Backbone as CSV, one residue per row, in Angstrom:
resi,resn,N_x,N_y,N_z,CA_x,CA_y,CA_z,C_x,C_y,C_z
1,UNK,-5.676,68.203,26.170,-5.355,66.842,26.580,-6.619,66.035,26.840
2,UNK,-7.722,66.780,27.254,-8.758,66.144,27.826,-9.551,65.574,26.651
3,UNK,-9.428,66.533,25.391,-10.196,66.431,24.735,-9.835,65.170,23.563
4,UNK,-8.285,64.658,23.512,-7.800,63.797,22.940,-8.266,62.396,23.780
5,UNK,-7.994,62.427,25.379,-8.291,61.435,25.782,-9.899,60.921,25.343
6,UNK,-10.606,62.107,25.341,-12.131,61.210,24.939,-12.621,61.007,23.596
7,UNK,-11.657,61.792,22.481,-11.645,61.133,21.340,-11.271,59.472,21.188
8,UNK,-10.014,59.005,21.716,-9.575,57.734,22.029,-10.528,57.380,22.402
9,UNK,-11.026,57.299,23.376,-12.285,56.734,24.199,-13.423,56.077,22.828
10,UNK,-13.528,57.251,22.072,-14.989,57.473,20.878,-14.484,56.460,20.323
11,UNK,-12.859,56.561,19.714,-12.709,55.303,18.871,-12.682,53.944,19.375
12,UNK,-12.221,53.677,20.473,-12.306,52.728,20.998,-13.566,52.004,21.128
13,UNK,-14.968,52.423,21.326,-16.305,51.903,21.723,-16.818,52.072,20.834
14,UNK,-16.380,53.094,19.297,-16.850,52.803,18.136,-16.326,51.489,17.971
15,UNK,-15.039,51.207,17.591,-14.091,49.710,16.829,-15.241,48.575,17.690
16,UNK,-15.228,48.682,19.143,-15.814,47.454,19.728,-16.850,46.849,19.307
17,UNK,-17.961,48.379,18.822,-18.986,48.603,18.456,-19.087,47.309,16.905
18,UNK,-18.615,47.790,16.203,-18.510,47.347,15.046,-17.964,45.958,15.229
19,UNK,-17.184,45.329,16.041,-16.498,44.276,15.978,-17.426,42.985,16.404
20,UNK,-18.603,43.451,17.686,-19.609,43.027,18.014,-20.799,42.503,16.705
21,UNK,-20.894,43.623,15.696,-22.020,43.179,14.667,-21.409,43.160,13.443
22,UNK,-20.026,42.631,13.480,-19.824,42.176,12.375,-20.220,40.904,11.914
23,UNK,-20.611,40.477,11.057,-21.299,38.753,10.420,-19.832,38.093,10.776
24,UNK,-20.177,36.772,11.306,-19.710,35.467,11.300,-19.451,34.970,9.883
25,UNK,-18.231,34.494,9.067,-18.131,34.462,7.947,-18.469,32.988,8.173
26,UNK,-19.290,32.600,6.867,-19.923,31.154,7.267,-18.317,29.505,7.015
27,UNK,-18.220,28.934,7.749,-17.041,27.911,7.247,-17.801,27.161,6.424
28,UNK,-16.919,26.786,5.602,-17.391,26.077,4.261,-16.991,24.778,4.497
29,UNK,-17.644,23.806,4.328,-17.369,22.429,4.827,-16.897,21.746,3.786
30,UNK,-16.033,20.663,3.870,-14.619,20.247,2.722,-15.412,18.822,2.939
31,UNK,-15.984,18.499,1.368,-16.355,17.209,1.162,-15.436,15.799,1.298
32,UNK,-15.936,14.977,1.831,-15.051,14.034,2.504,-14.924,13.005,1.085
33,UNK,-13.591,12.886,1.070,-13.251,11.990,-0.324,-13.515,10.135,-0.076
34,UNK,-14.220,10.148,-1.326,-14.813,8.745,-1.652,-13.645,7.848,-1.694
35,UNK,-13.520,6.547,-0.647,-12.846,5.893,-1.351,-12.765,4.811,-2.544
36,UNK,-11.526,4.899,-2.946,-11.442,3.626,-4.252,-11.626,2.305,-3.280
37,UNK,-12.791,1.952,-3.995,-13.341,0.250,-3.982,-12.857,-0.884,-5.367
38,UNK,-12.753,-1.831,-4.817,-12.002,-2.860,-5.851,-12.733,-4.310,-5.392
39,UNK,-13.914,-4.471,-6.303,-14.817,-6.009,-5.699,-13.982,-7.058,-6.561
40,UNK,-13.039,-7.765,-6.051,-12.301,-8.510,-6.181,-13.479,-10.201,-6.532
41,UNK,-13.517,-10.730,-7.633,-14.760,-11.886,-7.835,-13.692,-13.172,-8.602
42,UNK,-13.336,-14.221,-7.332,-12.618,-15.460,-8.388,-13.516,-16.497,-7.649
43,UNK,-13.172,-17.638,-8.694,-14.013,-18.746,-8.033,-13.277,-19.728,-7.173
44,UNK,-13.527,-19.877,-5.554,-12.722,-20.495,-4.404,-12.685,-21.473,-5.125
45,UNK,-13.313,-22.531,-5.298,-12.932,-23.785,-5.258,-13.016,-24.212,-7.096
46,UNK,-11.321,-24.957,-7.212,-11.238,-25.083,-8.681,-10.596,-26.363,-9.126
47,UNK,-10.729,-27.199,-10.083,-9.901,-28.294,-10.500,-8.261,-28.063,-10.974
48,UNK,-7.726,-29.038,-10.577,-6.302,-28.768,-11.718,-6.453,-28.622,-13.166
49,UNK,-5.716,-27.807,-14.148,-5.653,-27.057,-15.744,-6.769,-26.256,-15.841
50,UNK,-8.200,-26.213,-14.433,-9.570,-25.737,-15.086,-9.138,-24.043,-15.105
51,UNK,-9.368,-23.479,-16.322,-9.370,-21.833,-16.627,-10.039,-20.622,-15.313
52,UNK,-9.413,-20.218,-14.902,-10.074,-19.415,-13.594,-9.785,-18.242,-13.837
53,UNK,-11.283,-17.374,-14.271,-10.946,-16.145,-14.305,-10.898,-14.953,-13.262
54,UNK,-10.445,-14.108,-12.786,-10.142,-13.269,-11.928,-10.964,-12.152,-12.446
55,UNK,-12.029,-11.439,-11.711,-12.837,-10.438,-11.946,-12.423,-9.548,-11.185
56,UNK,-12.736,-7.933,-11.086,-12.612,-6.999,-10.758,-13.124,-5.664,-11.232
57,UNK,-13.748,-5.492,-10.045,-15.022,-4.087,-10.617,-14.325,-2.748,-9.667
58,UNK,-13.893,-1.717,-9.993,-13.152,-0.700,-9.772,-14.095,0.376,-9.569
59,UNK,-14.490,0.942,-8.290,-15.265,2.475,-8.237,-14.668,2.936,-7.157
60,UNK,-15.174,4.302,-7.374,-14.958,5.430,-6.729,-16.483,6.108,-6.223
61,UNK,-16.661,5.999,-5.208,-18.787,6.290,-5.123,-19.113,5.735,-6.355
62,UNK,-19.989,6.267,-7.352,-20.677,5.984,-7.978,-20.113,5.834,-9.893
63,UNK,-18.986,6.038,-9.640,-18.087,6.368,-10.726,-17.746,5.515,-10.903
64,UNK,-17.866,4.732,-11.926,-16.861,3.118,-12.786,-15.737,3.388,-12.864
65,UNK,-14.351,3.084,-12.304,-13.016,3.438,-12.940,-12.537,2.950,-14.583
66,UNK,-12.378,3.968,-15.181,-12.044,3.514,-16.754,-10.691,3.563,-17.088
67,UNK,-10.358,4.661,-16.011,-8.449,4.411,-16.335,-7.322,4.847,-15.365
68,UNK,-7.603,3.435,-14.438,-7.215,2.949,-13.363,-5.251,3.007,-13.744
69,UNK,-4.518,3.281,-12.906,-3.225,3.558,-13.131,-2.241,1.803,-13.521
70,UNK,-3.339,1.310,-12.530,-2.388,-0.421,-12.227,-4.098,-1.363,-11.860
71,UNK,-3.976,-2.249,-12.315,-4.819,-3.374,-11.930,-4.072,-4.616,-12.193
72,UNK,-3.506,-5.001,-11.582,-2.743,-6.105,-11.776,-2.489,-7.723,-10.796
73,UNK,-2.871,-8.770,-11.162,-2.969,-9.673,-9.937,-2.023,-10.737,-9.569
74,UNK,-1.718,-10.638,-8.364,-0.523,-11.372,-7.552,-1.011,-12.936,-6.832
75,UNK,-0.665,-13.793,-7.688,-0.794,-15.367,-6.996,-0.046,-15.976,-6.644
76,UNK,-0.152,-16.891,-5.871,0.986,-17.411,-4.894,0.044,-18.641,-4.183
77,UNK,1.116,-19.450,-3.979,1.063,-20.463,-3.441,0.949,-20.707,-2.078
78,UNK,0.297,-20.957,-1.113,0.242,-20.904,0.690,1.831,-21.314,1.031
79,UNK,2.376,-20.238,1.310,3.751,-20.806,1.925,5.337,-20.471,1.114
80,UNK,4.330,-19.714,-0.615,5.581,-19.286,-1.054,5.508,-17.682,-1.796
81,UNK,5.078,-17.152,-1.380,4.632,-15.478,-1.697,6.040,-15.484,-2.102
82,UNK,7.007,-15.537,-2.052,8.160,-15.186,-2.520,8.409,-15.130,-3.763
83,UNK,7.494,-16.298,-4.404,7.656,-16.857,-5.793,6.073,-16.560,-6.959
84,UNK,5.587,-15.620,-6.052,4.247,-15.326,-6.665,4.462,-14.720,-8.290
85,UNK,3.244,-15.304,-8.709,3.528,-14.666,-10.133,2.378,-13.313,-10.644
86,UNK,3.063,-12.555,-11.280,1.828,-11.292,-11.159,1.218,-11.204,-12.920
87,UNK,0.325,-10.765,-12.521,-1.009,-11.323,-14.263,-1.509,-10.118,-14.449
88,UNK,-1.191,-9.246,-15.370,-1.602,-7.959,-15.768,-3.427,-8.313,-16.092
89,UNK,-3.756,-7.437,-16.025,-5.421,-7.343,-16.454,-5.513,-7.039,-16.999
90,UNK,-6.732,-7.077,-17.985,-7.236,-6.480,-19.349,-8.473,-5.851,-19.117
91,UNK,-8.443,-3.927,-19.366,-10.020,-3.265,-18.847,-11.065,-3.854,-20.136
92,UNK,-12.250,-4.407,-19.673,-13.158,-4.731,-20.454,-14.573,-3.550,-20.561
93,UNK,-14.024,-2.289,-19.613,-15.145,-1.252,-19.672,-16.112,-1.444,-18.542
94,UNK,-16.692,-0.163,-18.253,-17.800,-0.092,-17.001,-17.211,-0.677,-15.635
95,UNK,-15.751,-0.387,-15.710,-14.897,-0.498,-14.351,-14.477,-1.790,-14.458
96,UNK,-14.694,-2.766,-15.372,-14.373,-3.648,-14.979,-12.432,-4.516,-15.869
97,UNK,-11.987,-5.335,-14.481,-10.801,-5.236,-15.046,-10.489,-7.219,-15.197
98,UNK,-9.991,-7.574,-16.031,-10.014,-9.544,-16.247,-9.156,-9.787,-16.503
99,UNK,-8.825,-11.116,-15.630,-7.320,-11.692,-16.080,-7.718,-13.231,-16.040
100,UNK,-6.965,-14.360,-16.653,-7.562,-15.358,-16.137,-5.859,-16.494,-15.972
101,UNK,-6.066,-17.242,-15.300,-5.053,-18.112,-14.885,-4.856,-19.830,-14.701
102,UNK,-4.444,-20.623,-14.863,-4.550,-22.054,-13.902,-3.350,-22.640,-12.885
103,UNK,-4.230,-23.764,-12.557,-3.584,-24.397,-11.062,-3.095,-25.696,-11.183
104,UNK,-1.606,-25.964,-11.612,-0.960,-27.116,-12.273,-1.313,-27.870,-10.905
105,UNK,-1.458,-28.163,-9.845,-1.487,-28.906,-9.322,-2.940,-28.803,-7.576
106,UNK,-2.681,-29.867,-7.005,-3.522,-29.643,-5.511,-3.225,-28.848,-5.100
107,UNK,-3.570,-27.500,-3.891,-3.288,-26.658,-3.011,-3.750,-25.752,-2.642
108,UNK,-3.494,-24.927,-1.827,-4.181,-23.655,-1.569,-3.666,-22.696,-2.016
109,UNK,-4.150,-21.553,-2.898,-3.031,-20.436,-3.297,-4.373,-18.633,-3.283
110,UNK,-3.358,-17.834,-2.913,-4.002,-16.437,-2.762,-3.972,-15.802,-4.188
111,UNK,-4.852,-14.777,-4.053,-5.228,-14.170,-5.292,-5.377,-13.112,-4.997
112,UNK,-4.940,-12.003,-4.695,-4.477,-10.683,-4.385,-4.299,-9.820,-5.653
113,UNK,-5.382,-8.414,-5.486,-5.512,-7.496,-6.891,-4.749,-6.216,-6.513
114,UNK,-4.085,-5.785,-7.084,-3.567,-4.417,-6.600,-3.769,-3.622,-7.487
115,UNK,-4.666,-2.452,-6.752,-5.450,-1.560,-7.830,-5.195,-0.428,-7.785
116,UNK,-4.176,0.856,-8.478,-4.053,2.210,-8.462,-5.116,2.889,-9.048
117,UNK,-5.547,3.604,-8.531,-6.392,5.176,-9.197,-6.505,5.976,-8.498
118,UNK,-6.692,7.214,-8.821,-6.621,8.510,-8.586,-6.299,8.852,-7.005
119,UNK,-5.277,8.239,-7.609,-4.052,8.560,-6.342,-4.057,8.061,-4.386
120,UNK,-4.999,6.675,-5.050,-5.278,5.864,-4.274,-4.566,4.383,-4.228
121,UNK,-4.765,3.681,-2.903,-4.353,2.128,-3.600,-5.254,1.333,-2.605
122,UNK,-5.931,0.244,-2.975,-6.709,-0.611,-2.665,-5.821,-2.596,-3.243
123,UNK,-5.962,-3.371,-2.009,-5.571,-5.011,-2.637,-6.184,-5.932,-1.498
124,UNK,-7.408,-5.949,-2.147,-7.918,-7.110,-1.774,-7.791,-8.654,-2.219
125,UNK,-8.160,-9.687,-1.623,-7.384,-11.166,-1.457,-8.331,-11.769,-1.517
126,UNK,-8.297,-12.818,-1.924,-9.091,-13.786,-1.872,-8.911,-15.687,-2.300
127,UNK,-8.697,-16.702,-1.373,-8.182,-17.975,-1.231,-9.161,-19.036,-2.498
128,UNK,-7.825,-19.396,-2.964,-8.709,-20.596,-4.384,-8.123,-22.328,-3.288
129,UNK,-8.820,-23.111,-3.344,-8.480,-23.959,-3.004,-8.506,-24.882,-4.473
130,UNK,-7.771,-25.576,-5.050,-7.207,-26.482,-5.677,-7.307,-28.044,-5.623
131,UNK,-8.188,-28.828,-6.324,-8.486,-30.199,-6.005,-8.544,-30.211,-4.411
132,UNK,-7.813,-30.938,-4.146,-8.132,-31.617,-2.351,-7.346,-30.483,-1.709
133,UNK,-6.376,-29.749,-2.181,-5.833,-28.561,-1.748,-4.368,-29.118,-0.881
134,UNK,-4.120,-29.081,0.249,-2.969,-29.594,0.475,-2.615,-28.979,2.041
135,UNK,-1.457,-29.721,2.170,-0.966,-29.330,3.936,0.534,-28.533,3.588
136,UNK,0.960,-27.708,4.593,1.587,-26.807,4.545,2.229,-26.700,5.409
137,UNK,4.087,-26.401,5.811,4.283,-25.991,6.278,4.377,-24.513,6.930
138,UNK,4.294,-23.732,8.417,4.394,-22.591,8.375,5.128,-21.663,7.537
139,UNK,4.727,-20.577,6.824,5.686,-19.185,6.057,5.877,-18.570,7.207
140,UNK,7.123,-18.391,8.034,7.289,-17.271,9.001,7.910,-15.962,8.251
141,UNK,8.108,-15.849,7.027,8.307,-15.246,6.040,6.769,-14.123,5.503
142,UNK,6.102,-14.477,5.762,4.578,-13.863,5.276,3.631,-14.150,6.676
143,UNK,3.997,-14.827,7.451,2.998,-14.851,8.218,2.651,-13.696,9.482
144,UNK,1.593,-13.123,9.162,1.099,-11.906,9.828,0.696,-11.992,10.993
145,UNK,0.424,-11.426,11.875,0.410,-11.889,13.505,-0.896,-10.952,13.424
146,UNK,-1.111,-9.929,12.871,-2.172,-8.393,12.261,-3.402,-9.420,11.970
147,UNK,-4.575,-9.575,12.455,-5.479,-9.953,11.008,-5.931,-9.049,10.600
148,UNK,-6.276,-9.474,8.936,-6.617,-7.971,8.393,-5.484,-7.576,7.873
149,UNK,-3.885,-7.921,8.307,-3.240,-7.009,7.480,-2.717,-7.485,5.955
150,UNK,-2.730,-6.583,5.298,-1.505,-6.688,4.108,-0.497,-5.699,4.116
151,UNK,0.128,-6.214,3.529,1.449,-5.373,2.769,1.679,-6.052,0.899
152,UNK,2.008,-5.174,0.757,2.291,-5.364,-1.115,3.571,-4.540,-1.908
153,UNK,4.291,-5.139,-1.490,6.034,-4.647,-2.120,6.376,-4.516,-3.051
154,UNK,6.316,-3.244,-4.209,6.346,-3.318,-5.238,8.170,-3.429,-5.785
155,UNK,7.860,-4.630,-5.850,9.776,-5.226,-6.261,10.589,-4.809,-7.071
156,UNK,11.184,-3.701,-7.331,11.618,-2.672,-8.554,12.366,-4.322,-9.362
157,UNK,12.403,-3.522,-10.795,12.701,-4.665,-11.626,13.754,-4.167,-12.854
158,UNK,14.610,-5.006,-13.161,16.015,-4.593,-13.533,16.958,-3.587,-13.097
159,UNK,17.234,-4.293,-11.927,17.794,-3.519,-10.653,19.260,-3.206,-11.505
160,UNK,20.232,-1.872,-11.741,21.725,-2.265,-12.117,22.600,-1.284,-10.752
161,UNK,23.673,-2.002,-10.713,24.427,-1.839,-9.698,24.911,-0.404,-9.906
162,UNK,24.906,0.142,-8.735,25.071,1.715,-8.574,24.336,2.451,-9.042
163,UNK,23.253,2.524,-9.295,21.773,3.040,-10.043,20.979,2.894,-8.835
164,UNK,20.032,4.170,-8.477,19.704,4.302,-7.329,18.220,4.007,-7.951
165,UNK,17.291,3.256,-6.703,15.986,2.318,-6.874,15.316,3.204,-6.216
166,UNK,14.149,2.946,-6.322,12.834,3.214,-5.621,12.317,2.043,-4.842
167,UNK,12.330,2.105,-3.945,11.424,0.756,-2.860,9.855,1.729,-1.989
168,UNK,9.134,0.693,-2.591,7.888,1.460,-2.441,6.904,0.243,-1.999
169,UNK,6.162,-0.093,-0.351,5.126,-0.438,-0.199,3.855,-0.033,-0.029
170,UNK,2.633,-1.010,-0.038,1.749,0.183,-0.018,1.173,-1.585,1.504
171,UNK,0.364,-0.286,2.470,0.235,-1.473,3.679,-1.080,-1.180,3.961
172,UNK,-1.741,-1.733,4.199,-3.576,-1.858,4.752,-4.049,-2.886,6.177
173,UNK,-5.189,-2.176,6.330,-5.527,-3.570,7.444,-7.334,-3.247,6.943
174,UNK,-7.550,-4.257,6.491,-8.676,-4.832,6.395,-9.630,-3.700,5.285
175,UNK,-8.423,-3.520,4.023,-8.561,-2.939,3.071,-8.855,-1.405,3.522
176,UNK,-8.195,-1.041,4.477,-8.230,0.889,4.516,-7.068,0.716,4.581
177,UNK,-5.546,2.322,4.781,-4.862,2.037,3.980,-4.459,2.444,5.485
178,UNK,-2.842,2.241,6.327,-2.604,1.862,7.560,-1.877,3.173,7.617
179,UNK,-1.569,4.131,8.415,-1.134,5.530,8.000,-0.329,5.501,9.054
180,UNK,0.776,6.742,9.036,1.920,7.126,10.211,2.305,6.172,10.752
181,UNK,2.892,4.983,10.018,3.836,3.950,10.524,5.086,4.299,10.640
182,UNK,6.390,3.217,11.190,7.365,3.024,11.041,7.327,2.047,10.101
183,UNK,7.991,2.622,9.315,8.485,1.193,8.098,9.937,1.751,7.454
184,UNK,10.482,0.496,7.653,12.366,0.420,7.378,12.303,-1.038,6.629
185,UNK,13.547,-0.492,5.726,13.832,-1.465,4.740,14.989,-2.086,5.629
186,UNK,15.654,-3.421,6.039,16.572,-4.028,5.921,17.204,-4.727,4.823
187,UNK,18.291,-4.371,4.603,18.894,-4.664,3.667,20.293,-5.064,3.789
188,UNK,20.611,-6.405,2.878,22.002,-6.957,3.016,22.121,-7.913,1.400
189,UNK,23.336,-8.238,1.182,23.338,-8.959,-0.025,24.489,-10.374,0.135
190,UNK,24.246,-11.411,-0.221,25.364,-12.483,-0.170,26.523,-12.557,0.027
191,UNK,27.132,-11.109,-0.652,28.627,-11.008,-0.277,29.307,-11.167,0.629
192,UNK,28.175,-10.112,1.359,28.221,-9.664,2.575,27.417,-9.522,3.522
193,UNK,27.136,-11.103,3.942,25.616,-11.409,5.068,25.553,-11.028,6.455
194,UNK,26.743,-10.337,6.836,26.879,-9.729,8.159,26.800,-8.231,8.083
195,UNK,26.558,-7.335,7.207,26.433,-6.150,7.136,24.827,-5.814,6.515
196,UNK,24.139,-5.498,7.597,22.947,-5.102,7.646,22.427,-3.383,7.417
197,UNK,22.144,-3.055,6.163,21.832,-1.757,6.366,20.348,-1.335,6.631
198,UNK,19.736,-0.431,7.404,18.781,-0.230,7.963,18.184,1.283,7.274
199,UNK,17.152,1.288,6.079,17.024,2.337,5.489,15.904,2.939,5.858
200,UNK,15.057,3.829,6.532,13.869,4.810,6.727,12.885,4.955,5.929
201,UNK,12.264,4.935,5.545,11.011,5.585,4.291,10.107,6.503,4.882
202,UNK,9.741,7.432,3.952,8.877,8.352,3.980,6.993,8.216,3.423
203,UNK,6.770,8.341,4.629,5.125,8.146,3.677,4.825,9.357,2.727
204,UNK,4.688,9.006,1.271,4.052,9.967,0.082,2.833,10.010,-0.222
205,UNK,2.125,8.999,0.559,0.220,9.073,0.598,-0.181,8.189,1.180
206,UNK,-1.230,7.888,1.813,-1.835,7.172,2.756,-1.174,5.620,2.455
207,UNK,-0.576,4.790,3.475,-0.638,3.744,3.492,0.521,3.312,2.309
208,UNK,1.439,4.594,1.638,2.573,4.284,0.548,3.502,5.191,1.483
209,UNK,4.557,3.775,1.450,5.925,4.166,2.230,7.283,3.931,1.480
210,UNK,7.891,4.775,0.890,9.093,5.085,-0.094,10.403,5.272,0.517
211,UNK,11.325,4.788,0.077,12.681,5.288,-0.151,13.362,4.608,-0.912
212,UNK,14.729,5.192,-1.267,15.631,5.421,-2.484,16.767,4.708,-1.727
213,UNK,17.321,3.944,-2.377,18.415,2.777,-1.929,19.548,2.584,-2.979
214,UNK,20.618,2.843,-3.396,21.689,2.394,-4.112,22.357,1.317,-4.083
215,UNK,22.063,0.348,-4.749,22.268,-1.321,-4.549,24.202,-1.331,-4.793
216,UNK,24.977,-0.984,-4.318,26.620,-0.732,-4.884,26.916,-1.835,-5.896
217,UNK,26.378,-3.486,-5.459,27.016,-4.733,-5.804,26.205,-5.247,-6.923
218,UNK,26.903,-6.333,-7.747,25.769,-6.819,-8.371,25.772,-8.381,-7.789
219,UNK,24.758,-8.653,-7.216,24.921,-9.218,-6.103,23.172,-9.831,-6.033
220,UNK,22.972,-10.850,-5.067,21.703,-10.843,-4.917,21.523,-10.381,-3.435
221,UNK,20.812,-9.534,-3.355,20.245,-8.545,-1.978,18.792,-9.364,-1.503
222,UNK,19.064,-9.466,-0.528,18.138,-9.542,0.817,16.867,-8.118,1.415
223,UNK,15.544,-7.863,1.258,15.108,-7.021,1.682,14.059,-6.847,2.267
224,UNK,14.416,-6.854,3.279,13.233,-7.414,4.454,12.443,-5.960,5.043
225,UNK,10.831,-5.964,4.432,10.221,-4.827,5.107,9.805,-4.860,6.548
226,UNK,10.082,-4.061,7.412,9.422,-3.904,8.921,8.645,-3.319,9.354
227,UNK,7.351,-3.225,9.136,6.111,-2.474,9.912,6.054,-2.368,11.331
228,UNK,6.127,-1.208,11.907,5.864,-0.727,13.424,4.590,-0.058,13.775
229,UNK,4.063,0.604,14.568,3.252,1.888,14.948,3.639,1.548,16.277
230,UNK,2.816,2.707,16.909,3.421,3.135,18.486,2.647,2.199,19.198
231,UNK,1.929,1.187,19.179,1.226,0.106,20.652,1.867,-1.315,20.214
232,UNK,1.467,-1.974,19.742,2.051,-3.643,19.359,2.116,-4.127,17.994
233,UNK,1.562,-3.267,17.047,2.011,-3.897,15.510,3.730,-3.955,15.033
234,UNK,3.843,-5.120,14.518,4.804,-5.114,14.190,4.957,-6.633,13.505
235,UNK,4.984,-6.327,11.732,4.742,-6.949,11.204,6.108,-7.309,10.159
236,UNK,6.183,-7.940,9.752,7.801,-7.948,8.001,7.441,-8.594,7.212
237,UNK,8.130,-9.039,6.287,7.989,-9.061,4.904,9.372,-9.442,4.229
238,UNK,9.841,-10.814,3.695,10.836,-10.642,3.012,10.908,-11.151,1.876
239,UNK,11.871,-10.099,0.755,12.214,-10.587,-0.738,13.118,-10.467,-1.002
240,UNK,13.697,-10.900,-2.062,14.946,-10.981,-3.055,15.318,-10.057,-4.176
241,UNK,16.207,-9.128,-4.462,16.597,-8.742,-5.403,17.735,-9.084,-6.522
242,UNK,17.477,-9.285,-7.070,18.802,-9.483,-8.199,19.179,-8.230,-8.845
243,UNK,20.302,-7.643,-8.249,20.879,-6.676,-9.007,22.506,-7.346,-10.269
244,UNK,22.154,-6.614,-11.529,22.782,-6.948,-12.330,24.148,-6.199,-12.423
């Protein structure tokens, strides 16, 4: 018996032994990912019919983007984002992406780029003022209480009734991308303007908040986004769908 107990013993202060001078396995440090940059270049101040081109230089650190998923640009009028019109780009090479546009009349209008790549999203803005430009009533519809923030609602398109959609924003504050929000779709359609449905989304990557909605009616729908987080943001967003 005696002689088992001090075998135990041997192994025991051997194992310790060894456990003491075993090497520290070294941690390997996880390179911190570059973000997608998008130098957004239009010219502020412009005449009415004068040609205004919209520039855009796309990197990643040191990398030119050559085949960017979406580069596409959203203009609008101060006061009617609702009715913005969006201007595909054309890549001209060495990252760079061109669209060009005009301004039938006086005013102020935004110029907003929304840029996908490698599994990123970046939309930076930037204000054209228009001859003498113009006065405005408030958008309580777009108007952000956040500075710094955006949101960018990608408006699914040829919506058909009972065919289930994708509703997908992507939200930022001061071009980084705004993470672990609350964001809910409200939703209602003409038929029926007293029945409010209240849908959840899931974030699928930084600052992109998704869910799947079945429009029943063909109808025009109401869809108002709601941004939360846990201290005082709390921002919306509303558009129109036409389901057929």
């Amino acid at each position: 018996m005696k002689r088992k107990v001090m075998m135990f013993l041997f192994i025991v202060i051997l194992s310790t032994l060894f456990a003491c001078t075993k090497k520290e396995e070294p941690i390997t440090e996880v390179a911190p990912i570059e973000p997608l940059l998008a130098e957004l270049t239009v010219t502020n101040t412009v005449e009415i019919d004068e040609t205004v081109t919209m520039k855009t230089i796309v990197t990643l650190g040191d990398e030119k983007i050559e085949d960017a998923d979406e580069v596409v640009y959203e203009v609008w009028e101060e006061g009617k984002k609702s009715d913005s019109e969006m201007i595909e780009s054309v890549h001209k090479g060495e990252g760079v992406y061109l669209a060009e546009t005009t301004f039938a009349h006086d005013g102020t209008f935004s110029v907003q780029v929304h840029v996908t790549a490698r599994a990123q999203h970046t939309m930076p803005i930037e204000t054209v003022t228009v001859g003498d430009g113009g006065e405005y009533e408030e958008d309580t519809a777009h108007d952000y209480h956040t500075e710094g923030f955006s949101m960018h609602f990608m408006k699914p398109i040829d919506v058909k009734a009972e065919n289930e959609a994708e509703l997908l924003v992507h939200i930022e504050l001061e071009g980084a991308p705004l993470e672990k929000l609350n964001v809910r779709y409200e939703i209602w359609h003409e038929g029926n303007p007293d029945k409010h449905e209240w849908i959840d989304t899931k974030e699928v990557a930084a600052g992109e908040y998704q869910a799947a909605y079945t429009f029943l009616e063909a109808e025009s729908y109401t869809v108002v986004v709601h941004v939360e987080d846990d201290e005082d943001l709390h921002e919306h967003e509303e558009h129109t769908i036409e389901v057929k």
